Amino acid sequence: MLFTSKVTHLLNRINTFSDWGQCAVLRLVSQYDIDSDSELDKFDVMNILEGLLKTSSVAVSLAVCKLFIDYASSDPELSRQVLERIKAPLLTLSATSAPELSFTVLVHVRALARRSDIDIWQDDYKQFFCRYNDPSYIKDVKIDILQLLSTETNFTTIITELSEYVTDVDAELGRKAIRAIGSIAMQLDQCSTILDQLLGFINLHIDYISTETIIVLKDLLRKFPSNFSTVIPVIESCVELITEPSGRAALIWILGEYGENIPDTPYLLEPMVDNFEDEQSSLVQLEL
């Protein structure tokens, strides 16, 4: 009873505290087993704290979100209502001008998108398009979120947006965007629709982009072998262009699987076989 009265006292006065004080109170409340208390109802607590969702303090807002999610964890319907309630504050905070704070919020959004129904977030997917001045670590998380939020109705717009990131100055982001496009094709069974987009990346004649693209194409052909005829025309141009071992191994796999449909396959493989002993990559040797 004494502890309950203290929690109630602090909650009723939480708006008078500083950001640090509010976080301290929220930590205390999160440790309190409210389900065992007949006097303090979690809905009352949520109603008291709802105003803090709109605070400019990322720490306080995220602490309230965590508390709400914990309260609703055992009730799927309540969990959905809570996500609907916290979505707008999270989207607002994710657009903050401070990249470190934005990153913190986006990581939370990514975790929530993974564990909840994506239809809660899918109408707001454009909120996660990368801005030109976003740091690489922000873009990295946004690409993850865009992949998670891809559906039959929005994937073409998301693929077009991801394609813009392929030539980013950060090569790793370009690779990640290509992998994300391939993953969307896998999860939505949209290989034939997305294949032309991927083949266009090879025509850029940039080594790391071609390498990552050919790896994604190999994975897609494993799942959707009927699309091999669309890939064949670009294979010959890749042989001289791709130098990274992982890309060359993927290319050799495609030549091995579909060689009977590529007239020049023996001539493409011949120099690789002749240089087998000098090959530095065990991955390429194994695939040969």
mmCIF file of C-alpha atoms in Angstrom:
data_model
loop_
_atom_site.group_PDB
_atom_site.id
_atom_site.type_symbol
_atom_site.label_atom_id
_atom_site.label_comp_id
_atom_site.label_asym_id
_atom_site.label_seq_id
_atom_site.Cartn_x
_atom_site.Cartn_y
_atom_site.Cartn_z
ATOM 1 C CA MET A 1 0.000 0.000 0.000
ATOM 2 C CA LEU A 2 2.825 2.390 0.892
ATOM 3 C CA PHE A 3 4.604 1.732 -2.392
ATOM 4 C CA THR A 4 1.342 2.112 -4.309
ATOM 5 C CA SER A 5 0.681 5.514 -2.748
ATOM 6 C CA LYS A 6 4.205 6.655 -3.622
ATOM 7 C CA VAL A 7 3.801 5.595 -7.260
ATOM 8 C CA THR A 8 0.428 7.329 -7.465
ATOM 9 C CA HIS A 9 1.870 10.462 -5.868
ATOM 10 C CA LEU A 10 4.757 10.601 -8.352
ATOM 11 C CA LEU A 11 2.548 9.926 -11.359
ATOM 12 C CA ASN A 12 0.139 12.700 -10.433
ATOM 13 C CA ARG A 13 3.026 15.172 -10.254
ATOM 14 C CA ILE A 14 5.173 13.865 -13.089
ATOM 15 C CA ASN A 15 4.586 16.947 -15.269
ATOM 16 C CA THR A 16 6.326 19.119 -12.662
ATOM 17 C CA PHE A 17 9.610 17.205 -12.950
ATOM 18 C CA SER A 18 12.535 17.791 -15.284
ATOM 19 C CA ASP A 19 13.226 15.358 -18.124
ATOM 20 C CA TRP A 20 15.681 13.500 -15.905
ATOM 21 C CA GLY A 21 13.132 13.313 -13.089
ATOM 22 C CA GLN A 22 10.405 12.066 -15.425
ATOM 23 C CA CYS A 23 12.688 9.288 -16.701
ATOM 24 C CA ALA A 24 13.469 8.308 -13.098
ATOM 25 C CA VAL A 25 9.753 8.079 -12.268
ATOM 26 C CA LEU A 26 9.064 6.064 -15.413
ATOM 27 C CA ARG A 27 11.839 3.609 -14.529
ATOM 28 C CA LEU A 28 10.284 3.206 -11.089
ATOM 29 C CA VAL A 29 6.821 2.627 -12.546
ATOM 30 C CA SER A 30 8.172 0.070 -15.040
ATOM 31 C CA GLN A 31 9.512 -2.008 -12.120
ATOM 32 C CA TYR A 32 6.159 -1.975 -10.392
ATOM 33 C CA ASP A 33 3.904 -5.028 -10.824
ATOM 34 C CA ILE A 34 0.717 -3.165 -11.586
ATOM 35 C CA ASP A 35 -1.256 -6.338 -12.369
ATOM 36 C CA SER A 36 -1.057 -7.339 -8.704
ATOM 37 C CA ASP A 37 -2.574 -4.022 -7.565
ATOM 38 C CA SER A 38 -6.320 -3.649 -7.315
ATOM 39 C CA GLU A 39 -6.093 0.103 -6.617
ATOM 40 C CA LEU A 40 -3.833 1.189 -9.475
ATOM 41 C CA ASP A 41 -5.147 0.352 -12.945
ATOM 42 C CA LYS A 42 -2.779 0.277 -15.929
ATOM 43 C CA PHE A 43 -5.299 2.144 -18.054
ATOM 44 C CA ASP A 44 -5.298 4.961 -15.507
ATOM 45 C CA VAL A 45 -1.504 5.049 -15.654
ATOM 46 C CA MET A 46 -1.523 5.130 -19.452
ATOM 47 C CA ASN A 47 -4.052 7.968 -19.480
ATOM 48 C CA ILE A 48 -1.898 9.972 -17.050
ATOM 49 C CA LEU A 49 1.243 9.420 -19.126
ATOM 50 C CA GLU A 50 -0.255 9.877 -22.590
ATOM 51 C CA GLY A 51 0.550 13.590 -22.607
ATOM 52 C CA LEU A 52 4.260 12.775 -22.245
ATOM 53 C CA LEU A 53 4.229 11.061 -25.635
ATOM 54 C CA LYS A 54 4.151 14.524 -27.192
ATOM 55 C CA THR A 55 7.138 15.824 -25.222
ATOM 56 C CA SER A 56 10.191 17.052 -27.106
ATOM 57 C CA SER A 57 12.415 14.812 -24.978
ATOM 58 C CA VAL A 58 13.269 11.635 -26.855
ATOM 59 C CA ALA A 59 14.281 9.845 -23.647
ATOM 60 C CA VAL A 60 10.961 10.560 -21.930
ATOM 61 C CA SER A 61 8.862 9.740 -24.984
ATOM 62 C CA LEU A 62 10.636 6.418 -25.570
ATOM 63 C CA ALA A 63 10.360 5.529 -21.883
ATOM 64 C CA VAL A 64 6.585 6.075 -22.045
ATOM 65 C CA CYS A 65 6.388 4.004 -25.245
ATOM 66 C CA LYS A 66 8.273 1.162 -23.580
ATOM 67 C CA LEU A 67 5.950 1.267 -20.581
ATOM 68 C CA PHE A 68 2.859 1.208 -22.803
ATOM 69 C CA ILE A 69 4.182 -1.711 -24.833
ATOM 70 C CA ASP A 70 5.033 -3.681 -21.681
ATOM 71 C CA TYR A 71 1.530 -3.103 -20.303
ATOM 72 C CA ALA A 72 -0.050 -4.322 -23.538
ATOM 73 C CA SER A 73 2.261 -7.267 -24.214
ATOM 74 C CA SER A 74 -0.234 -9.891 -23.019
ATOM 75 C CA ASP A 75 -3.199 -8.468 -24.941
ATOM 76 C CA PRO A 76 -2.907 -8.421 -28.769
ATOM 77 C CA GLU A 77 -5.824 -6.036 -29.246
ATOM 78 C CA LEU A 78 -4.539 -3.609 -26.624
ATOM 79 C CA SER A 79 -1.059 -3.926 -28.117
ATOM 80 C CA ARG A 80 -2.390 -2.789 -31.471
ATOM 81 C CA GLN A 81 -4.206 0.151 -29.887
ATOM 82 C CA VAL A 82 -1.005 1.151 -28.092
ATOM 83 C CA LEU A 83 0.994 1.031 -31.319
ATOM 84 C CA GLU A 84 -1.590 3.221 -33.012
ATOM 85 C CA ARG A 85 -1.308 5.655 -30.116
ATOM 86 C CA ILE A 86 2.505 5.864 -30.048
ATOM 87 C CA LYS A 87 3.030 5.844 -33.824
ATOM 88 C CA ALA A 88 2.546 9.585 -34.421
ATOM 89 C CA PRO A 89 4.926 10.694 -31.628
ATOM 90 C CA LEU A 90 7.589 8.271 -32.854
ATOM 91 C CA LEU A 91 7.299 9.507 -36.445
ATOM 92 C CA THR A 92 7.589 13.101 -35.238
ATOM 93 C CA LEU A 93 10.675 12.337 -33.150
ATOM 94 C CA SER A 94 12.296 10.380 -35.989
ATOM 95 C CA ALA A 95 12.300 13.564 -38.069
ATOM 96 C CA THR A 96 14.223 15.504 -35.420
ATOM 97 C CA SER A 97 17.165 17.547 -36.658
ATOM 98 C CA ALA A 98 19.595 15.817 -34.268
ATOM 99 C CA PRO A 99 20.769 12.680 -36.126
ATOM 100 C CA GLU A 100 21.803 10.825 -32.962
ATOM 101 C CA LEU A 101 18.325 11.214 -31.477
ATOM 102 C CA SER A 102 16.689 10.358 -34.783
ATOM 103 C CA PHE A 103 18.771 7.181 -34.981
ATOM 104 C CA THR A 104 17.646 6.115 -31.499
ATOM 105 C CA VAL A 105 13.987 6.545 -32.428
ATOM 106 C CA LEU A 106 14.383 4.805 -35.799
ATOM 107 C CA VAL A 107 15.971 1.760 -34.165
ATOM 108 C CA HIS A 108 12.911 1.524 -31.898
ATOM 109 C CA VAL A 109 10.600 1.879 -34.905
ATOM 110 C CA ARG A 110 12.484 -0.901 -36.701
ATOM 111 C CA ALA A 111 12.081 -3.197 -33.690
ATOM 112 C CA LEU A 112 8.363 -2.410 -33.457
ATOM 113 C CA ALA A 113 7.853 -2.958 -37.193
ATOM 114 C CA ARG A 114 9.425 -6.401 -36.861
ATOM 115 C CA ARG A 115 7.158 -7.498 -34.027
ATOM 116 C CA SER A 116 3.855 -5.879 -35.048
ATOM 117 C CA ASP A 117 1.455 -5.909 -37.976
ATOM 118 C CA ILE A 118 3.055 -3.794 -40.688
ATOM 119 C CA ASP A 119 -0.299 -2.369 -41.760
ATOM 120 C CA ILE A 120 0.004 -0.074 -38.740
ATOM 121 C CA TRP A 121 3.046 1.540 -40.356
ATOM 122 C CA GLN A 122 2.664 0.945 -44.086
ATOM 123 C CA ASP A 123 0.702 4.137 -44.827
ATOM 124 C CA ASP A 124 3.628 6.138 -43.431
ATOM 125 C CA TYR A 125 6.426 4.371 -45.314
ATOM 126 C CA LYS A 126 7.431 7.576 -47.097
ATOM 127 C CA GLN A 127 8.424 8.993 -43.709
ATOM 128 C CA PHE A 128 11.415 6.653 -43.923
ATOM 129 C CA PHE A 129 12.741 7.770 -47.287
ATOM 130 C CA CYS A 130 16.343 8.904 -46.929
ATOM 131 C CA ARG A 131 17.192 12.581 -47.089
ATOM 132 C CA TYR A 132 20.312 13.663 -48.959
ATOM 133 C CA ASN A 133 21.967 14.932 -45.774
ATOM 134 C CA ASP A 134 21.148 11.906 -43.607
ATOM 135 C CA PRO A 135 24.267 10.271 -42.111
ATOM 136 C CA SER A 136 25.033 6.749 -43.310
ATOM 137 C CA TYR A 137 23.905 5.146 -40.052
ATOM 138 C CA ILE A 138 20.482 6.796 -40.417
ATOM 139 C CA LYS A 139 20.140 5.635 -44.023
ATOM 140 C CA ASP A 140 21.134 2.121 -42.976
ATOM 141 C CA VAL A 141 18.236 1.839 -40.510
ATOM 142 C CA LYS A 142 15.771 3.473 -42.906
ATOM 143 C CA ILE A 143 16.579 0.894 -45.594
ATOM 144 C CA ASP A 144 15.805 -1.870 -43.080
ATOM 145 C CA ILE A 145 12.465 -0.235 -42.239
ATOM 146 C CA LEU A 146 11.515 0.254 -45.893
ATOM 147 C CA GLN A 147 12.186 -3.417 -46.537
ATOM 148 C CA LEU A 148 10.008 -4.401 -43.574
ATOM 149 C CA LEU A 149 7.140 -2.151 -44.700
ATOM 150 C CA SER A 150 7.051 -3.368 -48.313
ATOM 151 C CA THR A 151 3.677 -4.740 -49.405
ATOM 152 C CA GLU A 152 1.929 -5.636 -52.642
ATOM 153 C CA THR A 153 0.534 -2.101 -52.861
ATOM 154 C CA ASN A 154 3.635 -0.020 -52.148
ATOM 155 C CA PHE A 155 6.646 -2.104 -53.170
ATOM 156 C CA THR A 156 7.070 -0.465 -56.596
ATOM 157 C CA THR A 157 7.449 2.968 -54.991
ATOM 158 C CA ILE A 158 9.826 1.580 -52.369
ATOM 159 C CA ILE A 159 11.914 -0.224 -55.014
ATOM 160 C CA THR A 160 12.191 3.003 -57.020
ATOM 161 C CA GLU A 161 13.339 4.828 -53.890
ATOM 162 C CA LEU A 162 15.857 2.122 -52.945
ATOM 163 C CA SER A 163 17.259 2.253 -56.479
ATOM 164 C CA GLU A 164 18.261 5.870 -55.837
ATOM 165 C CA TYR A 165 20.513 4.723 -53.002
ATOM 166 C CA VAL A 166 22.430 2.198 -55.102
ATOM 167 C CA THR A 167 24.858 4.866 -56.315
ATOM 168 C CA ASP A 168 25.261 6.500 -52.881
ATOM 169 C CA VAL A 169 28.766 7.742 -52.091
ATOM 170 C CA ASP A 170 28.839 5.121 -49.339
ATOM 171 C CA ALA A 171 29.443 1.864 -51.212
ATOM 172 C CA GLU A 172 28.140 -0.258 -48.326
ATOM 173 C CA LEU A 173 24.808 1.560 -48.454
ATOM 174 C CA GLY A 174 24.616 0.898 -52.181
ATOM 175 C CA ARG A 175 25.191 -2.792 -51.543
ATOM 176 C CA LYS A 176 22.582 -2.820 -48.774
ATOM 177 C CA ALA A 177 20.009 -1.180 -51.046
ATOM 178 C CA ILE A 178 20.564 -3.881 -53.678
ATOM 179 C CA ARG A 179 20.204 -6.628 -51.074
ATOM 180 C CA ALA A 180 17.014 -4.990 -49.792
ATOM 181 C CA ILE A 181 15.547 -4.961 -53.295
ATOM 182 C CA GLY A 182 16.358 -8.652 -53.661
ATOM 183 C CA SER A 183 14.805 -9.429 -50.284
ATOM 184 C CA ILE A 184 11.598 -7.615 -51.239
ATOM 185 C CA ALA A 185 11.422 -9.644 -54.449
ATOM 186 C CA MET A 186 11.791 -12.808 -52.356
ATOM 187 C CA GLN A 187 9.256 -12.002 -49.660
ATOM 188 C CA LEU A 188 6.588 -10.731 -52.071
ATOM 189 C CA ASP A 189 7.215 -13.225 -54.907
ATOM 190 C CA GLN A 190 7.804 -10.329 -57.300
ATOM 191 C CA CYS A 191 10.958 -11.532 -59.045
ATOM 192 C CA SER A 192 9.726 -10.916 -62.596
ATOM 193 C CA THR A 193 8.661 -7.375 -61.710
ATOM 194 C CA ILE A 194 11.903 -6.412 -59.963
ATOM 195 C CA LEU A 195 14.352 -8.245 -62.230
ATOM 196 C CA ASP A 196 14.610 -5.452 -64.827
ATOM 197 C CA GLN A 197 15.497 -2.995 -62.069
ATOM 198 C CA LEU A 198 18.343 -5.229 -60.917
ATOM 199 C CA LEU A 199 19.647 -5.844 -64.426
ATOM 200 C CA GLY A 200 19.815 -2.081 -64.919
ATOM 201 C CA PHE A 201 22.350 -1.865 -62.085
ATOM 202 C CA ILE A 202 24.765 -4.087 -64.005
ATOM 203 C CA ASN A 203 24.644 -1.648 -66.914
ATOM 204 C CA LEU A 204 26.136 0.983 -64.611
ATOM 205 C CA HIS A 205 29.464 -0.897 -65.006
ATOM 206 C CA ILE A 206 30.537 -0.234 -61.419
ATOM 207 C CA ASP A 207 32.388 -3.188 -59.921
ATOM 208 C CA TYR A 208 30.875 -3.376 -56.439
ATOM 209 C CA ILE A 209 27.338 -2.700 -57.734
ATOM 210 C CA SER A 210 27.643 -5.419 -60.379
ATOM 211 C CA THR A 211 29.077 -7.805 -57.782
ATOM 212 C CA GLU A 212 26.247 -7.303 -55.313
ATOM 213 C CA THR A 213 23.656 -7.471 -58.097
ATOM 214 C CA ILE A 214 24.934 -10.769 -59.474
ATOM 215 C CA ILE A 215 24.878 -12.266 -55.953
ATOM 216 C CA VAL A 216 21.253 -11.177 -55.524
ATOM 217 C CA LEU A 217 20.388 -12.524 -58.985
ATOM 218 C CA LYS A 218 21.886 -15.886 -58.060
ATOM 219 C CA ASP A 219 19.712 -16.055 -54.927
ATOM 220 C CA LEU A 220 16.620 -15.067 -56.914
ATOM 221 C CA LEU A 221 17.293 -17.704 -59.557
ATOM 222 C CA ARG A 222 17.539 -20.349 -56.845
ATOM 223 C CA LYS A 223 13.963 -19.555 -55.818
ATOM 224 C CA PHE A 224 12.568 -18.479 -59.211
ATOM 225 C CA PRO A 225 14.480 -20.549 -61.811
ATOM 226 C CA SER A 226 11.914 -19.826 -64.527
ATOM 227 C CA ASN A 227 13.279 -16.277 -64.809
ATOM 228 C CA PHE A 228 16.727 -17.337 -66.022
ATOM 229 C CA SER A 229 16.071 -16.308 -69.645
ATOM 230 C CA THR A 230 15.811 -12.658 -68.576
ATOM 231 C CA VAL A 231 19.239 -12.799 -66.925
ATOM 232 C CA ILE A 232 21.161 -14.538 -69.729
ATOM 233 C CA PRO A 233 21.799 -11.428 -71.915
ATOM 234 C CA VAL A 234 23.830 -9.672 -69.200
ATOM 235 C CA ILE A 235 25.957 -12.621 -68.090
ATOM 236 C CA GLU A 236 28.709 -12.212 -70.692
ATOM 237 C CA SER A 237 29.220 -8.549 -69.839
ATOM 238 C CA CYS A 238 29.675 -9.491 -66.170
ATOM 239 C CA VAL A 239 32.596 -11.860 -66.701
ATOM 240 C CA GLU A 240 35.160 -9.108 -67.305
ATOM 241 C CA LEU A 241 33.504 -6.576 -65.041
ATOM 242 C CA ILE A 242 33.227 -8.504 -61.771
ATOM 243 C CA THR A 243 36.482 -8.971 -59.865
ATOM 244 C CA GLU A 244 35.371 -9.637 -56.281
ATOM 245 C CA PRO A 245 35.493 -13.342 -55.321
ATOM 246 C CA SER A 246 31.910 -13.515 -54.015
ATOM 247 C CA GLY A 247 30.588 -12.028 -57.257
ATOM 248 C CA ARG A 248 32.705 -14.305 -59.444
ATOM 249 C CA ALA A 249 31.546 -17.355 -57.480
ATOM 250 C CA ALA A 250 27.911 -16.318 -57.994
ATOM 251 C CA LEU A 251 28.554 -15.815 -61.709
ATOM 252 C CA ILE A 252 30.151 -19.255 -62.012
ATOM 253 C CA TRP A 253 27.131 -20.794 -60.272
ATOM 254 C CA ILE A 254 24.795 -19.195 -62.831
ATOM 255 C CA LEU A 255 26.999 -20.413 -65.702
ATOM 256 C CA GLY A 256 26.975 -23.907 -64.208
ATOM 257 C CA GLU A 257 23.210 -24.023 -63.715
ATOM 258 C CA TYR A 258 22.170 -22.468 -67.019
ATOM 259 C CA GLY A 259 25.216 -23.038 -69.221
ATOM 260 C CA GLU A 260 23.304 -25.039 -71.802
ATOM 261 C CA ASN A 261 21.285 -21.898 -72.547
ATOM 262 C CA ILE A 262 24.344 -19.638 -72.876
ATOM 263 C CA PRO A 263 26.268 -20.586 -76.063
ATOM 264 C CA ASP A 264 29.562 -19.013 -74.945
ATOM 265 C CA THR A 265 29.641 -20.691 -71.523
ATOM 266 C CA PRO A 266 32.612 -23.015 -72.331
ATOM 267 C CA TYR A 267 34.634 -20.065 -73.589
ATOM 268 C CA LEU A 268 33.744 -17.971 -70.536
ATOM 269 C CA LEU A 269 34.775 -20.740 -68.154
ATOM 270 C CA GLU A 270 37.902 -21.826 -70.022
ATOM 271 C CA PRO A 271 40.252 -19.046 -68.829
ATOM 272 C CA MET A 272 39.022 -19.518 -65.253
ATOM 273 C CA VAL A 273 39.802 -23.242 -65.444
ATOM 274 C CA ASP A 274 43.221 -22.564 -66.976
ATOM 275 C CA ASN A 275 44.060 -20.236 -64.084
ATOM 276 C CA PHE A 276 42.611 -22.528 -61.422
ATOM 277 C CA GLU A 277 45.959 -23.105 -59.668
ATOM 278 C CA ASP A 278 46.649 -19.372 -59.528
ATOM 279 C CA GLU A 279 43.217 -18.470 -58.210
ATOM 280 C CA GLN A 280 43.560 -16.821 -54.782
ATOM 281 C CA SER A 281 39.967 -17.346 -53.664
ATOM 282 C CA SER A 282 38.974 -20.756 -52.318
ATOM 283 C CA LEU A 283 35.327 -19.711 -52.817
ATOM 284 C CA VAL A 284 35.876 -19.324 -56.568
ATOM 285 C CA GLN A 285 37.884 -22.564 -56.760
ATOM 286 C CA LEU A 286 35.143 -24.471 -54.968
ATOM 287 C CA GLU A 287 32.445 -23.127 -57.279
ATOM 288 C CA LEU A 288 34.545 -24.008 -60.356
#
